[in-house]
Short mmCIF file of N, CA and C in Angstrom, two decimals:
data_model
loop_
_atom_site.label_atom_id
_atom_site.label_comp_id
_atom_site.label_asym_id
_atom_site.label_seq_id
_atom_site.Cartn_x
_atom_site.Cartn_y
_atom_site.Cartn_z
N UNK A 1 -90.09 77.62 135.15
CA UNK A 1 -91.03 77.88 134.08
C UNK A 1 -90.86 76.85 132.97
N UNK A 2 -91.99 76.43 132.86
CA UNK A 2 -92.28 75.22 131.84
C UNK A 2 -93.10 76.06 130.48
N UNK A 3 -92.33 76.22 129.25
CA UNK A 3 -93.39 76.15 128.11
C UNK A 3 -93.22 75.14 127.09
N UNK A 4 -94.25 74.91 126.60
CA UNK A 4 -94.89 74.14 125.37
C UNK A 4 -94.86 74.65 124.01
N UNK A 5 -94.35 74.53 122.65
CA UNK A 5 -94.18 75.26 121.54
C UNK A 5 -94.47 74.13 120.52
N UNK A 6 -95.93 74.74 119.79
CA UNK A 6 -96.29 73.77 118.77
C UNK A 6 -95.74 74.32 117.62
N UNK A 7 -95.34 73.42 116.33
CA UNK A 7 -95.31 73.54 115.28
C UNK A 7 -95.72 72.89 114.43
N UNK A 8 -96.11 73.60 113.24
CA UNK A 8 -95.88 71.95 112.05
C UNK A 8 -97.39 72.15 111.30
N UNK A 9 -98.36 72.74 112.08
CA UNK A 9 -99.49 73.09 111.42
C UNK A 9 -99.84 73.41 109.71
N UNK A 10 -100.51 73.71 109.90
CA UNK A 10 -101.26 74.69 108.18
C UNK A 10 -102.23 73.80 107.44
N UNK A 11 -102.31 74.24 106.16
CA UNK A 11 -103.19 74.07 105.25
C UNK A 11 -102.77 72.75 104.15
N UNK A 12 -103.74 71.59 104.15
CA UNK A 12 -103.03 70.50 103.49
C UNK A 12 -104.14 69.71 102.82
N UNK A 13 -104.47 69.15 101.78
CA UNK A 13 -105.30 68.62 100.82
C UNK A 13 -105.41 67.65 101.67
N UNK A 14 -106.88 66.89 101.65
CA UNK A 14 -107.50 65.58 102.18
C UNK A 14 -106.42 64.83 101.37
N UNK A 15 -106.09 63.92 102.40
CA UNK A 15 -105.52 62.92 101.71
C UNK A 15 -103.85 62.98 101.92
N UNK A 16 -103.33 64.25 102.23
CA UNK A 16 -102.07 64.93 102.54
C UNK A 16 -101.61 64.53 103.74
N UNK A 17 -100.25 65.47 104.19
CA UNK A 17 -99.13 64.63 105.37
C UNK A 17 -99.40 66.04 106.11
N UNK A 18 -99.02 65.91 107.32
CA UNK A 18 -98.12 66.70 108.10
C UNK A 18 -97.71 66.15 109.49
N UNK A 19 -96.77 66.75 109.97
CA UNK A 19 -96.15 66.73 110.59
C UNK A 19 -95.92 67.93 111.86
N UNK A 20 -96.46 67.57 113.17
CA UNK A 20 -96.66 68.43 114.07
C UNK A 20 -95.62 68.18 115.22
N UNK A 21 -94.87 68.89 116.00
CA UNK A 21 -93.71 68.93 116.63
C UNK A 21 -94.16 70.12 117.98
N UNK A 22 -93.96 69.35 119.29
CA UNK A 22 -94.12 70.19 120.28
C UNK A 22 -92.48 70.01 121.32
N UNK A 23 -92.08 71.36 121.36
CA UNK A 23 -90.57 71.16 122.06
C UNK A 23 -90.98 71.86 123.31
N UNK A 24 -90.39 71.08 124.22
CA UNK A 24 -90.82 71.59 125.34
C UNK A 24 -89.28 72.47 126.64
N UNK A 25 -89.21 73.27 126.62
CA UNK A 25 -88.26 74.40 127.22
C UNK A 25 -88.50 74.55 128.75
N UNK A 26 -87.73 74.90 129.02
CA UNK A 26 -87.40 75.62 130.48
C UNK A 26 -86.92 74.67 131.58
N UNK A 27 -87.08 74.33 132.72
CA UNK A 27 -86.65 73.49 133.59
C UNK A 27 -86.94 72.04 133.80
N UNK A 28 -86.82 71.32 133.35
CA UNK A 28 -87.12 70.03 132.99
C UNK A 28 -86.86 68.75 133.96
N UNK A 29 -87.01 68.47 134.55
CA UNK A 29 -86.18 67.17 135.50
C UNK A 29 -86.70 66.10 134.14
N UNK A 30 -88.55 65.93 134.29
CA UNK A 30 -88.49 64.49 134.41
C UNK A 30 -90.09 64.73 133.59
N UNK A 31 -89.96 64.01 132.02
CA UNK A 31 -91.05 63.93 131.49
C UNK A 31 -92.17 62.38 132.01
N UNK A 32 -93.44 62.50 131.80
CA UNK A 32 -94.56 60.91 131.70
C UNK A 32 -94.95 61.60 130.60
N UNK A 33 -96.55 61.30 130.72
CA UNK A 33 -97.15 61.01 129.90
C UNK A 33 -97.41 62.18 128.68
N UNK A 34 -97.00 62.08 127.30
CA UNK A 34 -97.33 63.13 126.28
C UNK A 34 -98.35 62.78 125.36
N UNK A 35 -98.91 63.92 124.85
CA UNK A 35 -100.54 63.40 124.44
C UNK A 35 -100.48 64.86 123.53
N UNK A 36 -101.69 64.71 122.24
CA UNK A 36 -102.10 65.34 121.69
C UNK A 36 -103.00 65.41 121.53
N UNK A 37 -104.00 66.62 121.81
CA UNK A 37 -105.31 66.94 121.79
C UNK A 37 -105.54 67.27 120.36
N UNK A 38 -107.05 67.71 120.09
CA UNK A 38 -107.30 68.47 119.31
C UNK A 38 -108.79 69.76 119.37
N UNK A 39 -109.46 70.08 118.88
CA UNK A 39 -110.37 70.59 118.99
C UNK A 39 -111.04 71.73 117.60
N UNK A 40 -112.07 70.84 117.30
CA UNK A 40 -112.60 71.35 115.80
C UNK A 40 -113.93 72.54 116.36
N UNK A 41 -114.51 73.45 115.27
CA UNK A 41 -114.79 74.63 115.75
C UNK A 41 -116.39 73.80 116.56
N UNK A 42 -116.75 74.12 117.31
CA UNK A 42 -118.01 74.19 118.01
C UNK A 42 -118.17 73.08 118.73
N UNK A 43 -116.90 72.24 118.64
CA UNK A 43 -117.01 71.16 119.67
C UNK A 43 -115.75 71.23 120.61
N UNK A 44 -116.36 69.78 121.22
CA UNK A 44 -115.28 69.76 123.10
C UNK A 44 -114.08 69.30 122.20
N UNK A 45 -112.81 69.53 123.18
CA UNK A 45 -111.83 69.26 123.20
C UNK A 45 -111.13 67.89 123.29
N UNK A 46 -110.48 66.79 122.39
CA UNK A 46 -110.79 65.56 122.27
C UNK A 46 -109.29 64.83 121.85
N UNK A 47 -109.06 63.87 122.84
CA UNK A 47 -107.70 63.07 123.06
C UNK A 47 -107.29 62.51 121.69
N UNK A 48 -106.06 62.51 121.14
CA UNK A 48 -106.11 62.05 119.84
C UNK A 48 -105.20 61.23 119.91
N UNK A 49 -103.82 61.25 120.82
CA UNK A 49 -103.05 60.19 120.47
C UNK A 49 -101.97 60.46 122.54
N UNK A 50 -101.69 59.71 122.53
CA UNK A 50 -100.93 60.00 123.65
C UNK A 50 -99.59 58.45 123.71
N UNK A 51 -98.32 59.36 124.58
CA UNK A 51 -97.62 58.27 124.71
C UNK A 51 -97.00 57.97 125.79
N UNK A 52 -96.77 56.95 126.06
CA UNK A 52 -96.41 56.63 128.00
C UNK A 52 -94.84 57.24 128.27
N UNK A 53 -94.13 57.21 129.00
CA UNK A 53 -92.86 57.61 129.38
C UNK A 53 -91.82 56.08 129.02
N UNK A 54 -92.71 54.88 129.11
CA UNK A 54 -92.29 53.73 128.87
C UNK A 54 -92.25 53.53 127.07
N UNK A 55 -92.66 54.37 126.56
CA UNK A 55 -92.87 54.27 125.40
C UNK A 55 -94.20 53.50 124.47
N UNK A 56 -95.19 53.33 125.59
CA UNK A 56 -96.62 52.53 125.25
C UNK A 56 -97.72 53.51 124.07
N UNK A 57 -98.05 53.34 123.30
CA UNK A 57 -99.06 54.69 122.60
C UNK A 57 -100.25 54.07 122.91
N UNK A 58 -101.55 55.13 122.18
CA UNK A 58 -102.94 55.05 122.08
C UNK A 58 -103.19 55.96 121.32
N UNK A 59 -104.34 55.39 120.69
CA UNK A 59 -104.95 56.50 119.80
C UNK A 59 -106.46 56.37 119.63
N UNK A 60 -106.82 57.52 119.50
CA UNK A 60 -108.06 57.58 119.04
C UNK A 60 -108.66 56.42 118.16
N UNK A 61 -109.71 56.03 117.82
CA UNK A 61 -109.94 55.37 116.59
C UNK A 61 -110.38 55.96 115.73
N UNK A 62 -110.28 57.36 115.41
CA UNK A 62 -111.08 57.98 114.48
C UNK A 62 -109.64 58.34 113.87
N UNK A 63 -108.38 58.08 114.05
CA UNK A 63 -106.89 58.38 113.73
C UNK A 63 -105.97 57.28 113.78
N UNK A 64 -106.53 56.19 114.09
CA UNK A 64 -105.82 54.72 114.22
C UNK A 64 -105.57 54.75 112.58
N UNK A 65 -104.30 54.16 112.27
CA UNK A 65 -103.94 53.49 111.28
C UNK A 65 -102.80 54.56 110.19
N UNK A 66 -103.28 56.12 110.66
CA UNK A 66 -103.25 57.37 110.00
C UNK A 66 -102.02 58.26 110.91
N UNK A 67 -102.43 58.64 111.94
CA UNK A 67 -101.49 58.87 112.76
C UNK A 67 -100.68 58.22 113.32
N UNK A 68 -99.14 59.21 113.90
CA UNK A 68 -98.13 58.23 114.57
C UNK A 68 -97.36 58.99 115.37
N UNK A 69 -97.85 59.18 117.35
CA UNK A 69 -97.43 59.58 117.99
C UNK A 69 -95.72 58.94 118.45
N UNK A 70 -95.11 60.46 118.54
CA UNK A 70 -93.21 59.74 119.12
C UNK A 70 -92.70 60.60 119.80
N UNK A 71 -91.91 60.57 120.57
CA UNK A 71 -91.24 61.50 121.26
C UNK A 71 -89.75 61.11 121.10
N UNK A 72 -89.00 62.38 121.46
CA UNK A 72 -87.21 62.84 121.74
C UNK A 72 -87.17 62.67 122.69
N UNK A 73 -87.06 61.87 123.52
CA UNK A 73 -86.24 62.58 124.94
C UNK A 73 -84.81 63.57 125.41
N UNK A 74 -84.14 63.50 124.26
CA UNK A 74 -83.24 64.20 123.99
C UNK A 74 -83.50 65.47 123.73
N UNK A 75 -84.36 66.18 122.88
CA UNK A 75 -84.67 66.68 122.56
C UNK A 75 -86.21 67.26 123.19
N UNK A 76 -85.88 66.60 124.05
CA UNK A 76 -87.87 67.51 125.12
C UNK A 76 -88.72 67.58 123.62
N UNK A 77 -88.84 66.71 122.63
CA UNK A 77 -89.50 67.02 121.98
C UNK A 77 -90.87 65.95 121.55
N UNK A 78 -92.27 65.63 121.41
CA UNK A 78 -93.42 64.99 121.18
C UNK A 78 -93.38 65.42 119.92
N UNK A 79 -93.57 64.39 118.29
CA UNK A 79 -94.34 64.72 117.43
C UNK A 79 -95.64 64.17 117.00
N UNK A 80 -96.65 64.08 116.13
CA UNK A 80 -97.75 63.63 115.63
C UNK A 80 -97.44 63.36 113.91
N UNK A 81 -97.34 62.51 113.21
CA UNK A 81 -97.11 62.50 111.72
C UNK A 81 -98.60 61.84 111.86
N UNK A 82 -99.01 63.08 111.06
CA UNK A 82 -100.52 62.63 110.26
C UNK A 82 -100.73 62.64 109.02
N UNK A 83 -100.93 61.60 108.15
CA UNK A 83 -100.74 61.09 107.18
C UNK A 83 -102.81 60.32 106.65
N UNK A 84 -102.58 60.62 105.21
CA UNK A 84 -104.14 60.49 104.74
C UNK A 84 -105.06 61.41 105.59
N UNK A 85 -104.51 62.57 105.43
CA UNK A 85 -105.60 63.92 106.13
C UNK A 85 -107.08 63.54 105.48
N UNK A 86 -107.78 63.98 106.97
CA UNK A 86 -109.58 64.09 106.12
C UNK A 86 -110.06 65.45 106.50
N UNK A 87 -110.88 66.10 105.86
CA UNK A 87 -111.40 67.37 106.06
C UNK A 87 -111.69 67.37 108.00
N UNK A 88 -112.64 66.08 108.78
CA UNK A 88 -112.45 66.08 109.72
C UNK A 88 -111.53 65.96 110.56
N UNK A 89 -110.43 66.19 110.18
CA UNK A 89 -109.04 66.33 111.06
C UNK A 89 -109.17 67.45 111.17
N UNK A 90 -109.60 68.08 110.85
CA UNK A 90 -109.43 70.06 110.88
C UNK A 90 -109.27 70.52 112.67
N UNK A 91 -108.83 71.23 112.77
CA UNK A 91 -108.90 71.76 114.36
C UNK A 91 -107.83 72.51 114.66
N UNK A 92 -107.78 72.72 115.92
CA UNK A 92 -106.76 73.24 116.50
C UNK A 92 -106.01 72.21 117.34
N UNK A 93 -104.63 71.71 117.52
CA UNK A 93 -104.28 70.82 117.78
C UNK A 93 -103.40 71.02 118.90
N UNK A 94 -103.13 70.91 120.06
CA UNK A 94 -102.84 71.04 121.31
C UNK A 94 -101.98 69.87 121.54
N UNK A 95 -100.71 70.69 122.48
CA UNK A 95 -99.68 69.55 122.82
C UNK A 95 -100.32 69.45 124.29
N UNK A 96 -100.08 68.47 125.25
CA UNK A 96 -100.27 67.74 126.81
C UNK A 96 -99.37 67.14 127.22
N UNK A 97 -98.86 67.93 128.00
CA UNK A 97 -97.69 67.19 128.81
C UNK A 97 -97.58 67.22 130.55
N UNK A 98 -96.78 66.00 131.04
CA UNK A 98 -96.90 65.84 132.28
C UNK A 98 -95.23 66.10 133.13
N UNK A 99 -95.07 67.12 133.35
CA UNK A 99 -93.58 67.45 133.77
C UNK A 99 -93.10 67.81 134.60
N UNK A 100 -92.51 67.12 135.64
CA UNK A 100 -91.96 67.66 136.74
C UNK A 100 -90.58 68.30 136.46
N UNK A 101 -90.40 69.50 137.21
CA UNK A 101 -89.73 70.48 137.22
C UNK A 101 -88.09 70.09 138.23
N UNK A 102 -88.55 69.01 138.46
CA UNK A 102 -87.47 68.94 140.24
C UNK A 102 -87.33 67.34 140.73
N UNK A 103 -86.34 66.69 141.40
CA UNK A 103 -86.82 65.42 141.97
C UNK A 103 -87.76 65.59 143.18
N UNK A 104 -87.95 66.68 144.03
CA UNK A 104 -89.02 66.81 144.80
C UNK A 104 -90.54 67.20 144.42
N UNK A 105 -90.43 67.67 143.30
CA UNK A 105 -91.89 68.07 143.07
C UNK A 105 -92.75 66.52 142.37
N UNK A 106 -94.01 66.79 142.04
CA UNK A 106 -94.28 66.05 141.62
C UNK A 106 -94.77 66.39 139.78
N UNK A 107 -95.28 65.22 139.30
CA UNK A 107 -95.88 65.85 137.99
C UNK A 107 -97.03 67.03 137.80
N UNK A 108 -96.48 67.92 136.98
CA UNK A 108 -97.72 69.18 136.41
C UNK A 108 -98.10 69.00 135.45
N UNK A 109 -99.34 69.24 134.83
CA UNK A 109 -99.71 69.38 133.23
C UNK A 109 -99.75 70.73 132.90
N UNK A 110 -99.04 70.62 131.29
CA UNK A 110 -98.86 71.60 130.68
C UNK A 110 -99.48 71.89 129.21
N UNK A 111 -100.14 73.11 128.96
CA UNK A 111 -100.51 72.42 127.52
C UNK A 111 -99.84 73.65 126.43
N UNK A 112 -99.83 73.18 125.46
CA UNK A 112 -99.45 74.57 124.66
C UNK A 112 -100.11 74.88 123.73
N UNK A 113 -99.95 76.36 123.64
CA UNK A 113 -100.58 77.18 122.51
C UNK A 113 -101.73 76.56 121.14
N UNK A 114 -101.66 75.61 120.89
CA UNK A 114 -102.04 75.19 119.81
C UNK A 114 -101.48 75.01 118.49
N UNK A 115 -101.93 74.65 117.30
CA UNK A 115 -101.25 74.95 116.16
C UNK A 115 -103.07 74.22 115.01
N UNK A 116 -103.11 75.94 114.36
CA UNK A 116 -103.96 75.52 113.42
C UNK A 116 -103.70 74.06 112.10
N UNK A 117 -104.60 73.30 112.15
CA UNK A 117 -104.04 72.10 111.25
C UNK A 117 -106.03 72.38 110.06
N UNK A 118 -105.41 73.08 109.45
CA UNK A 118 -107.08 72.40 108.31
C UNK A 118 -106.63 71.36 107.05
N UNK A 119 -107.77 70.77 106.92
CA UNK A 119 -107.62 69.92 105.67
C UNK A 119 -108.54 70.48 104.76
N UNK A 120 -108.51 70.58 103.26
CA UNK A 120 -109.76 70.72 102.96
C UNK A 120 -109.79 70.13 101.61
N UNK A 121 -110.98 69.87 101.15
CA UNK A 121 -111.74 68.76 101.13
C UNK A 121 -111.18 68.71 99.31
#
C-alpha cells in the first residue's frame, strides 16, 4: 500500500508564499516521475510542475518564474514553493506520483488527496 499526503495548503494574499509538501508512505522500492496537478472550480484538471527521477523539471507557463518544484528522496517527499500568488492559482492542488512498490513490479501512479490552496485578490 502506497499513500500520498498533501500539505501546506490554505488561504494567502495575491502576491503571498506557500509552500506545499507531499510525503509519500508505505512500501516504496523505487520513485520516477513527481508532478503537481492542480484544478480550479469548473475546470479540467491541469499539469503544473513536474520533476524527473534524474532531477530534470517543467512547468507550466502560467507558473514559470513563480513556482519551484523539488523533491527528498530521503524523505519520499515532493514539494511546490509558490511564491507571487495570483487569485488564479486558486484550486485544489494534487500530488502525482510514479512508484514502484518492488524490483519486479513495474511503475504505478498515485495521486493524493489534494490540498485546498486559494489566493485572494
Amino acid at each position: 500500500q502506497v499513500q500520498l499526503v498533501e500539505s501546506g495548503g490554505g488561504l494567502v494574499q495575491a502576491g503571498g508564499s506557500l509552500r506545499l509538501s507531499c510525503a509519500a508512505s508505505g512500501s516504496i522500492f523505487s520513485t520516477n516521475t513527481m508532478a503537481w496537478y492542480r484544478q480550479a472550480p469548473g475546470k479540467q484538471r491541469e499539469l503544473v510542475a513536474f520533476i524527473t527521477r534524474a532531477g530534470s523539471t517543467n512547468y507550466a507557463d502560467s507558473v514559470k518564474g513563480r513556482f519551484t518544484i523539488s523533491g527528498d528522496n530521503a524523505k519520499n517527499t515532493v514539494y511546490l514553493q509558490m511564491n507571487s500568488l495570483k487569485p488564479e492559482d486558486t484550486g485544489v492542488y494534487y500530488c502525482n506520483r510514479d512508484i514502484a512498490t518492488d524490483t519486479y513490479s513495474g511503475y504505478v501512479n498515485y495521486w493524493g488527496q489534494g490540498t485546498q490552496v486559494t489566493v485572494s485578490s
